[in-house]
Amino acid sequence: ECNNGHMLRMVMFGKPGAGKGTLSSRLVKKYDILTISTGDLLRQHIAEGTQVGRQAGEIVAQGGLVPDDLMLKVVTSKLDALHDRHWILDGFPRTLGQGKLLDTHLESQNIPLTLIVNLDIPDKVILGRISDRWVHLPSGRVYNMSYNRPKVDGLDDETGEPLIKRPDDHPEIFSRRLKQFYASTSPLFSYYASNPKAARLVTLQGESSDEIWPKLEAAVLSSSPGLRERLPHKR
Ligand code: AP5
């Protein structure tokens, strides 16, 4: 496949709890884009007890990182079906090794990344949000009791199914995930920032979505001006 330069091939980069999932799903709801969240995929594998799920379960529960080669398999098995679609990766890559593996994989298909969005949110803000987070496991939809409440407490807006607390949002595990970010994920940021061939890198700062959303939308549209909004009846 030849990328004409306007297809969106975007990485959503940021600390745990920065809002990657929330903002990706907002983009996907408005525009004709697909998103792949490795966190959601792993949680589904774990819930279904697949082979990947059995390998990843304990690591995710402890707030560690799943090995790069396993993650590449999980991602590419989804990604390779999305040739002619606009897409966002949420939660991958998150190590330097994964970043290089992804570049190699995409180069072999001639579809380089076009945009890297770095969500830069203070730790203090994130820690406050996590205690209020609830998720719908099958879809990955995220709610927050102070910021975007579900219509009915404890239930998913679209399916009415129950929401859960993620076990790895327990404060002790969460602080391990945050440390893991500084140790393993921030080197990837330097790799993208210093590589002249890499995709456009945009850092977005802010504590509220009102600050971040318009900047994110502008960055995405300037990278892929041909993006179409979804038809209204699909919401
Ligand atoms: P994953 O699910 O990817 O977790 P994460 O990166 O730690 O990110 P989160 O899902 O916690 O946060 P988010 O940035 O999406 O924030 P959200 O939108 O929910 O990964 C889980 C685990 O899987 C990892 O720990 C690891 O073990 C494993 N794993 C996954 N990918 C891997 C990989 N590539 N390699 C190795 N291992 C991997 O927002 C957070 C909260 O804030 C929500 O409550 C939300 O409602 C609220 N909020 C969001 N935006 C705002 C706002 N603007 N204002 C107020 N509140 C807001």
PDB file of N, CA, C and O and ligand atoms in Angstrom, residues 14-23 26 37-40 42-43 56 59-68 71 75 90-95 98 119 121 125-126 129-130 132-135 142-148 166 168-169 174 177 180 206-210 212, ligand 1:
ATOM      1  N   GLY A  14       1.720   9.216  26.152  1.00  0.00           N
ATOM      2  CA  GLY A  14       1.551   9.945  27.407  1.00  0.00           C
ATOM      3  C   GLY A  14       1.524   8.999  28.593  1.00  0.00           C
ATOM      4  O   GLY A  14       1.390   7.791  28.451  1.00  0.00           O
ATOM      5  N   LYS A  15       1.624   9.614  29.768  1.00  0.00           N
ATOM      6  CA  LYS A  15       1.640   8.845  31.017  1.00  0.00           C
ATOM      7  C   LYS A  15       0.357   8.036  31.174  1.00  0.00           C
ATOM      8  O   LYS A  15      -0.667   8.394  30.572  1.00  0.00           O
ATOM      9  N   PRO A  16       0.392   7.023  32.032  1.00  0.00           N
ATOM     10  CA  PRO A  16      -0.865   6.367  32.381  1.00  0.00           C
ATOM     11  C   PRO A  16      -1.811   7.406  32.967  1.00  0.00           C
ATOM     12  O   PRO A  16      -1.406   8.230  33.779  1.00  0.00           O
ATOM     13  N   GLY A  17      -3.045   7.378  32.516  1.00  0.00           N
ATOM     14  CA  GLY A  17      -4.039   8.302  33.048  1.00  0.00           C
ATOM     15  C   GLY A  17      -3.975   9.697  32.453  1.00  0.00           C
ATOM     16  O   GLY A  17      -4.695  10.593  32.882  1.00  0.00           O
ATOM     17  N   ALA A  18      -3.144   9.900  31.422  1.00  0.00           N
ATOM     18  CA  ALA A  18      -3.030  11.237  30.825  1.00  0.00           C
ATOM     19  C   ALA A  18      -4.280  11.615  30.041  1.00  0.00           C
ATOM     20  O   ALA A  18      -4.529  12.796  29.791  1.00  0.00           O
ATOM     21  N   GLY A  19      -5.043  10.591  29.619  1.00  0.00           N
ATOM     22  CA  GLY A  19      -6.245  10.862  28.829  1.00  0.00           C
ATOM     23  C   GLY A  19      -6.162  10.318  27.410  1.00  0.00           C
ATOM     24  O   GLY A  19      -6.946  10.702  26.552  1.00  0.00           O
ATOM     25  N   LYS A  20      -5.214   9.395  27.175  1.00  0.00           N
ATOM     26  CA  LYS A  20      -5.044   8.843  25.830  1.00  0.00           C
ATOM     27  C   LYS A  20      -6.328   8.177  25.339  1.00  0.00           C
ATOM     28  O   LYS A  20      -6.777   8.423  24.226  1.00  0.00           O
ATOM     29  N   GLY A  21      -6.902   7.332  26.184  1.00  0.00           N
ATOM     30  CA  GLY A  21      -8.111   6.599  25.794  1.00  0.00           C
ATOM     31  C   GLY A  21      -9.295   7.535  25.606  1.00  0.00           C
ATOM     32  O   GLY A  21     -10.037   7.433  24.627  1.00  0.00           O
ATOM     33  N   THR A  22      -9.437   8.468  26.517  1.00  0.00           N
ATOM     34  CA  THR A  22     -10.562   9.402  26.458  1.00  0.00           C
ATOM     35  C   THR A  22     -10.505  10.245  25.183  1.00  0.00           C
ATOM     36  O   THR A  22     -11.499  10.383  24.467  1.00  0.00           O
ATOM     37  N   LEU A  23      -9.334  10.783  24.876  1.00  0.00           N
ATOM     38  CA  LEU A  23      -9.223  11.656  23.709  1.00  0.00           C
ATOM     39  C   LEU A  23      -9.278  10.867  22.405  1.00  0.00           C
ATOM     40  O   LEU A  23      -9.866  11.319  21.426  1.00  0.00           O
ATOM     41  N   ARG A  26     -12.810  10.132  21.648  1.00  0.00           N
ATOM     42  CA  ARG A  26     -13.510  11.337  21.191  1.00  0.00           C
ATOM     43  C   ARG A  26     -13.244  11.594  19.702  1.00  0.00           C
ATOM     44  O   ARG A  26     -14.152  11.947  18.947  1.00  0.00           O
ATOM     45  N   SER A  37      -6.195   0.218  21.076  1.00  0.00           N
ATOM     46  CA  SER A  37      -5.647   0.435  22.411  1.00  0.00           C
ATOM     47  C   SER A  37      -5.059  -0.870  22.911  1.00  0.00           C
ATOM     48  O   SER A  37      -5.786  -1.857  23.075  1.00  0.00           O
ATOM     49  N   THR A  38      -3.746  -0.874  23.149  1.00  0.00           N
ATOM     50  CA  THR A  38      -3.141  -2.141  23.594  1.00  0.00           C
ATOM     51  C   THR A  38      -3.598  -2.501  25.000  1.00  0.00           C
ATOM     52  O   THR A  38      -3.721  -3.675  25.323  1.00  0.00           O
ATOM     53  N   GLY A  39      -3.875  -1.496  25.826  1.00  0.00           N
ATOM     54  CA  GLY A  39      -4.398  -1.796  27.155  1.00  0.00           C
ATOM     55  C   GLY A  39      -5.741  -2.523  27.057  1.00  0.00           C
ATOM     56  O   GLY A  39      -5.965  -3.550  27.690  1.00  0.00           O
ATOM     57  N   ASP A  40      -6.634  -1.995  26.204  1.00  0.00           N
ATOM     58  CA  ASP A  40      -7.948  -2.637  26.023  1.00  0.00           C
ATOM     59  C   ASP A  40      -7.781  -4.047  25.457  1.00  0.00           C
ATOM     60  O   ASP A  40      -8.452  -4.980  25.894  1.00  0.00           O
ATOM     61  N   LEU A  42      -5.238  -6.069  25.705  1.00  0.00           N
ATOM     62  CA  LEU A  42      -4.709  -6.988  26.721  1.00  0.00           C
ATOM     63  C   LEU A  42      -5.783  -7.355  27.730  1.00  0.00           C
ATOM     64  O   LEU A  42      -5.923  -8.516  28.109  1.00  0.00           O
ATOM     65  N   ARG A  43      -6.564  -6.361  28.163  1.00  0.00           N
ATOM     66  CA  ARG A  43      -7.630  -6.669  29.136  1.00  0.00           C
ATOM     67  C   ARG A  43      -8.635  -7.654  28.545  1.00  0.00           C
ATOM     68  O   ARG A  43      -9.140  -8.524  29.255  1.00  0.00           O
ATOM     69  N   ALA A  56       0.203 -12.365  29.782  1.00  0.00           N
ATOM     70  CA  ALA A  56       0.230 -10.948  30.170  1.00  0.00           C
ATOM     71  C   ALA A  56      -0.424 -10.675  31.521  1.00  0.00           C
ATOM     72  O   ALA A  56      -0.135  -9.656  32.154  1.00  0.00           O
ATOM     73  N   ILE A  59       1.614  -9.686  34.673  1.00  0.00           N
ATOM     74  CA  ILE A  59       2.416  -8.481  34.433  1.00  0.00           C
ATOM     75  C   ILE A  59       1.532  -7.232  34.504  1.00  0.00           C
ATOM     76  O   ILE A  59       1.864  -6.248  35.161  1.00  0.00           O
ATOM     77  N   VAL A  60       0.379  -7.289  33.840  1.00  0.00           N
ATOM     78  CA  VAL A  60      -0.540  -6.146  33.847  1.00  0.00           C
ATOM     79  C   VAL A  60      -1.037  -5.889  35.271  1.00  0.00           C
ATOM     80  O   VAL A  60      -1.078  -4.744  35.729  1.00  0.00           O
ATOM     81  N   ALA A  61      -1.363  -6.964  35.979  1.00  0.00           N
ATOM     82  CA  ALA A  61      -1.885  -6.811  37.336  1.00  0.00           C
ATOM     83  C   ALA A  61      -0.876  -6.114  38.239  1.00  0.00           C
ATOM     84  O   ALA A  61      -1.241  -5.360  39.139  1.00  0.00           O
ATOM     85  N   GLN A  62       0.409  -6.350  37.992  1.00  0.00           N
ATOM     86  CA  GLN A  62       1.456  -5.775  38.827  1.00  0.00           C
ATOM     87  C   GLN A  62       1.941  -4.416  38.316  1.00  0.00           C
ATOM     88  O   GLN A  62       2.859  -3.833  38.886  1.00  0.00           O
ATOM     89  N   GLY A  63       1.383  -3.941  37.206  1.00  0.00           N
ATOM     90  CA  GLY A  63       1.797  -2.641  36.675  1.00  0.00           C
ATOM     91  C   GLY A  63       3.118  -2.680  35.927  1.00  0.00           C
ATOM     92  O   GLY A  63       3.760  -1.646  35.747  1.00  0.00           O
ATOM     93  N   GLY A  64       3.533  -3.863  35.475  1.00  0.00           N
ATOM     94  CA  GLY A  64       4.770  -3.978  34.691  1.00  0.00           C
ATOM     95  C   GLY A  64       4.480  -3.833  33.203  1.00  0.00           C
ATOM     96  O   GLY A  64       3.345  -3.520  32.822  1.00  0.00           O
ATOM     97  N   LEU A  65       5.499  -4.053  32.373  1.00  0.00           N
ATOM     98  CA  LEU A  65       5.298  -3.960  30.923  1.00  0.00           C
ATOM     99  C   LEU A  65       5.429  -5.347  30.290  1.00  0.00           C
ATOM    100  O   LEU A  65       6.364  -6.099  30.591  1.00  0.00           O
ATOM    101  N   VAL A  66       4.500  -5.646  29.422  1.00  0.00           N
ATOM    102  CA  VAL A  66       4.494  -6.916  28.688  1.00  0.00           C
ATOM    103  C   VAL A  66       5.657  -6.881  27.681  1.00  0.00           C
ATOM    104  O   VAL A  66       5.944  -5.822  27.105  1.00  0.00           O
ATOM    105  N   PRO A  67       6.361  -8.024  27.451  1.00  0.00           N
ATOM    106  CA  PRO A  67       7.536  -8.020  26.567  1.00  0.00           C
ATOM    107  C   PRO A  67       7.236  -7.484  25.159  1.00  0.00           C
ATOM    108  O   PRO A  67       6.156  -7.704  24.612  1.00  0.00           O
ATOM    109  N   ASP A  68       8.234  -6.782  24.609  1.00  0.00           N
ATOM    110  CA  ASP A  68       8.075  -6.103  23.327  1.00  0.00           C
ATOM    111  C   ASP A  68       7.607  -7.030  22.204  1.00  0.00           C
ATOM    112  O   ASP A  68       6.738  -6.659  21.409  1.00  0.00           O
ATOM    113  N   MET A  71       3.988  -7.832  22.477  1.00  0.00           N
ATOM    114  CA  MET A  71       3.169  -6.659  22.162  1.00  0.00           C
ATOM    115  C   MET A  71       3.112  -6.420  20.656  1.00  0.00           C
ATOM    116  O   MET A  71       2.071  -6.069  20.121  1.00  0.00           O
ATOM    117  N   VAL A  75      -0.314  -6.167  18.414  1.00  0.00           N
ATOM    118  CA  VAL A  75      -0.671  -4.971  17.639  1.00  0.00           C
ATOM    119  C   VAL A  75      -0.754  -5.269  16.150  1.00  0.00           C
ATOM    120  O   VAL A  75      -1.735  -4.912  15.488  1.00  0.00           O
ATOM    121  N   ASP A  90      -3.080   3.682  20.653  1.00  0.00           N
ATOM    122  CA  ASP A  90      -3.181   4.208  22.017  1.00  0.00           C
ATOM    123  C   ASP A  90      -2.509   3.214  22.955  1.00  0.00           C
ATOM    124  O   ASP A  90      -2.981   2.099  23.118  1.00  0.00           O
ATOM    125  N   GLY A  91      -1.366   3.609  23.520  1.00  0.00           N
ATOM    126  CA  GLY A  91      -0.673   2.721  24.462  1.00  0.00           C
ATOM    127  C   GLY A  91       0.436   1.895  23.836  1.00  0.00           C
ATOM    128  O   GLY A  91       1.052   1.079  24.503  1.00  0.00           O
ATOM    129  N   PHE A  92       0.686   2.078  22.591  1.00  0.00           N
ATOM    130  CA  PHE A  92       1.762   1.393  21.877  1.00  0.00           C
ATOM    131  C   PHE A  92       2.304   2.344  20.840  1.00  0.00           C
ATOM    132  O   PHE A  92       1.502   3.003  20.174  1.00  0.00           O
ATOM    133  N   PRO A  93       3.608   2.437  20.606  1.00  0.00           N
ATOM    134  CA  PRO A  93       4.663   1.810  21.393  1.00  0.00           C
ATOM    135  C   PRO A  93       4.887   2.519  22.725  1.00  0.00           C
ATOM    136  O   PRO A  93       4.559   3.680  22.857  1.00  0.00           O
ATOM    137  N   ARG A  94       5.436   1.797  23.684  1.00  0.00           N
ATOM    138  CA  ARG A  94       5.773   2.456  24.948  1.00  0.00           C
ATOM    139  C   ARG A  94       7.123   2.061  25.498  1.00  0.00           C
ATOM    140  O   ARG A  94       7.392   2.278  26.675  1.00  0.00           O
ATOM    141  N   THR A  95       7.971   1.498  24.645  1.00  0.00           N
ATOM    142  CA  THR A  95       9.395   1.367  24.968  1.00  0.00           C
ATOM    143  C   THR A  95      10.152   1.726  23.695  1.00  0.00           C
ATOM    144  O   THR A  95       9.577   1.687  22.590  1.00  0.00           O
ATOM    145  N   GLN A  98       9.925  -1.134  21.285  1.00  0.00           N
ATOM    146  CA  GLN A  98       8.656  -1.194  20.551  1.00  0.00           C
ATOM    147  C   GLN A  98       8.605  -0.140  19.458  1.00  0.00           C
ATOM    148  O   GLN A  98       8.083  -0.376  18.368  1.00  0.00           O
ATOM    149  N   LEU A 119       0.802  13.762  25.194  1.00  0.00           N
ATOM    150  CA  LEU A 119      -0.052  14.423  26.197  1.00  0.00           C
ATOM    151  C   LEU A 119       0.775  14.637  27.449  1.00  0.00           C
ATOM    152  O   LEU A 119       1.206  13.687  28.079  1.00  0.00           O
ATOM    153  N   ILE A 121       0.711  15.883  30.964  1.00  0.00           N
ATOM    154  CA  ILE A 121      -0.198  16.237  32.058  1.00  0.00           C
ATOM    155  C   ILE A 121       0.553  16.034  33.386  1.00  0.00           C
ATOM    156  O   ILE A 121       1.207  15.002  33.566  1.00  0.00           O
ATOM    157  N   VAL A 125      -2.252  15.943  38.720  1.00  0.00           N
ATOM    158  CA  VAL A 125      -3.580  15.951  38.100  1.00  0.00           C
ATOM    159  C   VAL A 125      -4.030  14.517  37.819  1.00  0.00           C
ATOM    160  O   VAL A 125      -5.165  14.121  38.076  1.00  0.00           O
ATOM    161  N   ILE A 126      -3.092  13.729  37.324  1.00  0.00           N
ATOM    162  CA  ILE A 126      -3.409  12.350  36.958  1.00  0.00           C
ATOM    163  C   ILE A 126      -3.817  11.537  38.185  1.00  0.00           C
ATOM    164  O   ILE A 126      -4.804  10.804  38.155  1.00  0.00           O
ATOM    165  N   ARG A 129      -7.310  11.977  39.086  1.00  0.00           N
ATOM    166  CA  ARG A 129      -8.319  11.420  38.181  1.00  0.00           C
ATOM    167  C   ARG A 129      -8.531   9.926  38.359  1.00  0.00           C
ATOM    168  O   ARG A 129      -9.635   9.413  38.152  1.00  0.00           O
ATOM    169  N   ILE A 130      -7.437   9.245  38.648  1.00  0.00           N
ATOM    170  CA  ILE A 130      -7.489   7.785  38.584  1.00  0.00           C
ATOM    171  C   ILE A 130      -8.467   7.190  39.596  1.00  0.00           C
ATOM    172  O   ILE A 130      -9.169   6.228  39.316  1.00  0.00           O
ATOM    173  N   ASP A 132     -11.170   8.284  40.377  1.00  0.00           N
ATOM    174  CA  ASP A 132     -12.547   8.492  39.906  1.00  0.00           C
ATOM    175  C   ASP A 132     -12.855   7.733  38.611  1.00  0.00           C
ATOM    176  O   ASP A 132     -13.904   7.905  38.026  1.00  0.00           O
ATOM    177  N   ARG A 133     -11.893   6.953  38.117  1.00  0.00           N
ATOM    178  CA  ARG A 133     -12.097   6.318  36.805  1.00  0.00           C
ATOM    179  C   ARG A 133     -12.871   5.007  36.901  1.00  0.00           C
ATOM    180  O   ARG A 133     -12.590   4.171  37.739  1.00  0.00           O
ATOM    181  N   TRP A 134     -13.824   4.822  35.990  1.00  0.00           N
ATOM    182  CA  TRP A 134     -14.551   3.567  35.806  1.00  0.00           C
ATOM    183  C   TRP A 134     -14.491   3.202  34.330  1.00  0.00           C
ATOM    184  O   TRP A 134     -14.481   4.100  33.483  1.00  0.00           O
ATOM    185  N   VAL A 135     -14.418   1.902  34.020  1.00  0.00           N
ATOM    186  CA  VAL A 135     -14.335   1.507  32.610  1.00  0.00           C
ATOM    187  C   VAL A 135     -15.361   0.431  32.263  1.00  0.00           C
ATOM    188  O   VAL A 135     -15.781  -0.355  33.108  1.00  0.00           O
ATOM    189  N   VAL A 142     -14.337   4.825  28.760  1.00  0.00           N
ATOM    190  CA  VAL A 142     -13.835   5.298  30.042  1.00  0.00           C
ATOM    191  C   VAL A 142     -14.754   6.386  30.592  1.00  0.00           C
ATOM    192  O   VAL A 142     -15.184   7.272  29.856  1.00  0.00           O
ATOM    193  N   TYR A 143     -15.032   6.305  31.856  1.00  0.00           N
ATOM    194  CA  TYR A 143     -15.848   7.329  32.531  1.00  0.00           C
ATOM    195  C   TYR A 143     -15.086   7.867  33.731  1.00  0.00           C
ATOM    196  O   TYR A 143     -14.116   7.261  34.196  1.00  0.00           O
ATOM    197  N   ASN A 144     -15.554   8.999  34.215  1.00  0.00           N
ATOM    198  CA  ASN A 144     -14.921   9.581  35.386  1.00  0.00           C
ATOM    199  C   ASN A 144     -16.015  10.240  36.217  1.00  0.00           C
ATOM    200  O   ASN A 144     -16.803  11.013  35.689  1.00  0.00           O
ATOM    201  N   MET A 145     -16.063   9.916  37.495  1.00  0.00           N
ATOM    202  CA  MET A 145     -17.194  10.364  38.304  1.00  0.00           C
ATOM    203  C   MET A 145     -17.238  11.879  38.458  1.00  0.00           C
ATOM    204  O   MET A 145     -18.285  12.439  38.760  1.00  0.00           O
ATOM    205  N   SER A 146     -16.101  12.582  38.237  1.00  0.00           N
ATOM    206  CA  SER A 146     -16.202  14.028  38.329  1.00  0.00           C
ATOM    207  C   SER A 146     -16.150  14.707  36.958  1.00  0.00           C
ATOM    208  O   SER A 146     -16.599  15.842  36.814  1.00  0.00           O
ATOM    209  N   TYR A 147     -15.631  14.012  35.932  1.00  0.00           N
ATOM    210  CA  TYR A 147     -15.405  14.708  34.660  1.00  0.00           C
ATOM    211  C   TYR A 147     -16.385  14.271  33.569  1.00  0.00           C
ATOM    212  O   TYR A 147     -17.030  15.097  32.951  1.00  0.00           O
ATOM    213  N   ASN A 148     -16.523  12.985  33.329  1.00  0.00           N
ATOM    214  CA  ASN A 148     -17.579  12.532  32.407  1.00  0.00           C
ATOM    215  C   ASN A 148     -18.316  11.339  33.004  1.00  0.00           C
ATOM    216  O   ASN A 148     -17.982  10.185  32.753  1.00  0.00           O
ATOM    217  N   ARG A 166     -10.543  -0.711  37.348  1.00  0.00           N
ATOM    218  CA  ARG A 166      -9.403  -1.524  36.918  1.00  0.00           C
ATOM    219  C   ARG A 166      -8.556  -1.888  38.131  1.00  0.00           C
ATOM    220  O   ARG A 166      -8.191  -1.006  38.906  1.00  0.00           O
ATOM    221  N   ASP A 168      -5.520  -2.524  38.277  1.00  0.00           N
ATOM    222  CA  ASP A 168      -4.209  -1.851  38.272  1.00  0.00           C
ATOM    223  C   ASP A 168      -4.328  -0.344  38.546  1.00  0.00           C
ATOM    224  O   ASP A 168      -3.344   0.381  38.485  1.00  0.00           O
ATOM    225  N   ASP A 169      -5.536   0.139  38.861  1.00  0.00           N
ATOM    226  CA  ASP A 169      -5.698   1.525  39.304  1.00  0.00           C
ATOM    227  C   ASP A 169      -5.579   1.656  40.821  1.00  0.00           C
ATOM    228  O   ASP A 169      -5.688   2.759  41.364  1.00  0.00           O
ATOM    229  N   PHE A 174      -0.696   1.784  40.672  1.00  0.00           N
ATOM    230  CA  PHE A 174      -0.660   2.911  39.746  1.00  0.00           C
ATOM    231  C   PHE A 174       0.667   3.649  39.851  1.00  0.00           C
ATOM    232  O   PHE A 174       1.245   4.061  38.840  1.00  0.00           O
ATOM    233  N   ARG A 177       3.129   1.963  37.809  1.00  0.00           N
ATOM    234  CA  ARG A 177       2.961   2.231  36.367  1.00  0.00           C
ATOM    235  C   ARG A 177       3.561   3.583  35.996  1.00  0.00           C
ATOM    236  O   ARG A 177       4.161   3.741  34.933  1.00  0.00           O
ATOM    237  N   GLN A 180       7.243   3.206  35.888  1.00  0.00           N
ATOM    238  CA  GLN A 180       7.549   2.470  34.659  1.00  0.00           C
ATOM    239  C   GLN A 180       7.558   3.413  33.456  1.00  0.00           C
ATOM    240  O   GLN A 180       8.390   3.300  32.561  1.00  0.00           O
ATOM    241  N   GLY A 206      -2.159  20.713  29.328  1.00  0.00           N
ATOM    242  CA  GLY A 206      -3.422  21.252  29.818  1.00  0.00           C
ATOM    243  C   GLY A 206      -4.012  20.299  30.822  1.00  0.00           C
ATOM    244  O   GLY A 206      -3.694  19.121  30.834  1.00  0.00           O
ATOM    245  N   GLU A 207      -4.859  20.840  31.653  1.00  0.00           N
ATOM    246  CA  GLU A 207      -5.441  20.010  32.693  1.00  0.00           C
ATOM    247  C   GLU A 207      -6.864  19.616  32.371  1.00  0.00           C
ATOM    248  O   GLU A 207      -7.423  18.736  32.996  1.00  0.00           O
ATOM    249  N   SER A 208      -7.472  20.293  31.414  1.00  0.00           N
ATOM    250  CA  SER A 208      -8.860  19.953  31.119  1.00  0.00           C
ATOM    251  C   SER A 208      -9.002  19.666  29.631  1.00  0.00           C
ATOM    252  O   SER A 208      -8.190  20.101  28.818  1.00  0.00           O
ATOM    253  N   SER A 209     -10.041  18.929  29.275  1.00  0.00           N
ATOM    254  CA  SER A 209     -10.220  18.598  27.874  1.00  0.00           C
ATOM    255  C   SER A 209     -10.610  19.839  27.080  1.00  0.00           C
ATOM    256  O   SER A 209     -10.384  19.902  25.882  1.00  0.00           O
ATOM    257  N   ASP A 210     -11.188  20.830  27.725  1.00  0.00           N
ATOM    258  CA  ASP A 210     -11.522  22.057  27.006  1.00  0.00           C
ATOM    259  C   ASP A 210     -10.260  22.727  26.476  1.00  0.00           C
ATOM    260  O   ASP A 210     -10.274  23.358  25.429  1.00  0.00           O
ATOM    261  N   ILE A 212      -7.378  20.927  25.851  1.00  0.00           N
ATOM    262  CA  ILE A 212      -6.638  20.015  24.978  1.00  0.00           C
ATOM    263  C   ILE A 212      -7.383  19.683  23.689  1.00  0.00           C
ATOM    264  O   ILE A 212      -6.785  19.635  22.628  1.00  0.00           O
TER     265      ILE A 212
HETATM  266  P1  AP5 B   1      -3.133   0.924  29.341  1.00  0.00           P
HETATM  267  O1  AP5 B   1      -4.550   0.536  29.459  1.00  0.00           O
HETATM  268  O2  AP5 B   1      -2.616   1.413  28.060  1.00  0.00           O
HETATM  269  O3  AP5 B   1      -2.838   1.932  30.519  1.00  0.00           O
HETATM  270  P2  AP5 B   1      -2.028   3.291  30.554  1.00  0.00           P
HETATM  271  O4  AP5 B   1      -1.127   3.681  29.478  1.00  0.00           O
HETATM  272  O5  AP5 B   1      -1.436   3.178  31.877  1.00  0.00           O
HETATM  273  O6  AP5 B   1      -3.127   4.338  30.294  1.00  0.00           O
HETATM  274  P3  AP5 B   1      -4.516   4.443  30.985  1.00  0.00           P
HETATM  275  O7  AP5 B   1      -5.503   3.596  30.247  1.00  0.00           O
HETATM  276  O8  AP5 B   1      -4.378   4.245  32.452  1.00  0.00           O
HETATM  277  O9  AP5 B   1      -4.821   5.960  30.817  1.00  0.00           O
HETATM  278  P4  AP5 B   1      -5.215   6.884  29.601  1.00  0.00           P
HETATM  279  O10 AP5 B   1      -4.059   7.755  29.234  1.00  0.00           O
HETATM  280  O11 AP5 B   1      -5.884   6.138  28.488  1.00  0.00           O
HETATM  281  O12 AP5 B   1      -6.247   7.810  30.349  1.00  0.00           O
HETATM  282  P5  AP5 B   1      -7.838   7.824  30.338  1.00  0.00           P
HETATM  283  O13 AP5 B   1      -8.357   8.369  29.055  1.00  0.00           O
HETATM  284  O14 AP5 B   1      -8.392   6.541  30.819  1.00  0.00           O
HETATM  285  O15 AP5 B   1      -2.192  -0.300  29.785  1.00  0.00           O
HETATM  286  C1  AP5 B   1      -2.454  -1.096  30.919  1.00  0.00           C
HETATM  287  C2  AP5 B   1      -1.333  -2.098  31.140  1.00  0.00           C
HETATM  288  O16 AP5 B   1      -1.201  -2.973  30.005  1.00  0.00           O
HETATM  289  C3  AP5 B   1       0.060  -1.506  31.309  1.00  0.00           C
HETATM  290  O17 AP5 B   1       0.307  -1.104  32.639  1.00  0.00           O
HETATM  291  C4  AP5 B   1       0.951  -2.669  30.849  1.00  0.00           C
HETATM  292  O18 AP5 B   1       1.071  -3.629  31.870  1.00  0.00           O
HETATM  293  C5  AP5 B   1       0.158  -3.276  29.708  1.00  0.00           C
HETATM  294  N1  AP5 B   1       0.510  -2.701  28.414  1.00  0.00           N
HETATM  295  C6  AP5 B   1      -0.309  -1.956  27.607  1.00  0.00           C
HETATM  296  N2  AP5 B   1       0.318  -1.583  26.473  1.00  0.00           N
HETATM  297  C7  AP5 B   1       1.580  -2.087  26.586  1.00  0.00           C
HETATM  298  C8  AP5 B   1       2.733  -2.010  25.752  1.00  0.00           C
HETATM  299  N3  AP5 B   1       2.707  -1.333  24.596  1.00  0.00           N
HETATM  300  N4  AP5 B   1       3.857  -2.619  26.175  1.00  0.00           N
HETATM  301  C9  AP5 B   1       3.902  -3.307  27.328  1.00  0.00           C
HETATM  302  N5  AP5 B   1       2.856  -3.409  28.166  1.00  0.00           N
HETATM  303  C10 AP5 B   1       1.698  -2.800  27.797  1.00  0.00           C
HETATM  304  O19 AP5 B   1      -8.077   8.962  31.428  1.00  0.00           O
HETATM  305  C11 AP5 B   1      -7.771   8.746  32.778  1.00  0.00           C
HETATM  306  C12 AP5 B   1      -8.883   9.316  33.657  1.00  0.00           C
HETATM  307  O20 AP5 B   1      -8.903  10.736  33.534  1.00  0.00           O
HETATM  308  C13 AP5 B   1     -10.279   8.865  33.257  1.00  0.00           C
HETATM  309  O21 AP5 B   1     -11.061   8.695  34.412  1.00  0.00           O
HETATM  310  C14 AP5 B   1     -10.797  10.017  32.404  1.00  0.00           C
HETATM  311  O22 AP5 B   1     -12.210  10.099  32.420  1.00  0.00           O
HETATM  312  C15 AP5 B   1     -10.150  11.186  33.057  1.00  0.00           C
HETATM  313  N6  AP5 B   1      -9.863  12.239  32.132  1.00  0.00           N
HETATM  314  C16 AP5 B   1      -9.350  12.089  30.892  1.00  0.00           C
HETATM  315  N7  AP5 B   1      -9.194  13.271  30.309  1.00  0.00           N
HETATM  316  C17 AP5 B   1      -9.602  14.191  31.223  1.00  0.00           C
HETATM  317  C18 AP5 B   1      -9.646  15.595  31.230  1.00  0.00           C
HETATM  318  N8  AP5 B   1      -9.232  16.292  30.173  1.00  0.00           N
HETATM  319  N9  AP5 B   1     -10.091  16.223  32.319  1.00  0.00           N
HETATM  320  C19 AP5 B   1     -10.507  15.514  33.397  1.00  0.00           C
HETATM  321  N10 AP5 B   1     -10.475  14.175  33.456  1.00  0.00           N
HETATM  322  C20 AP5 B   1     -10.029  13.525  32.391  1.00  0.00           C
END
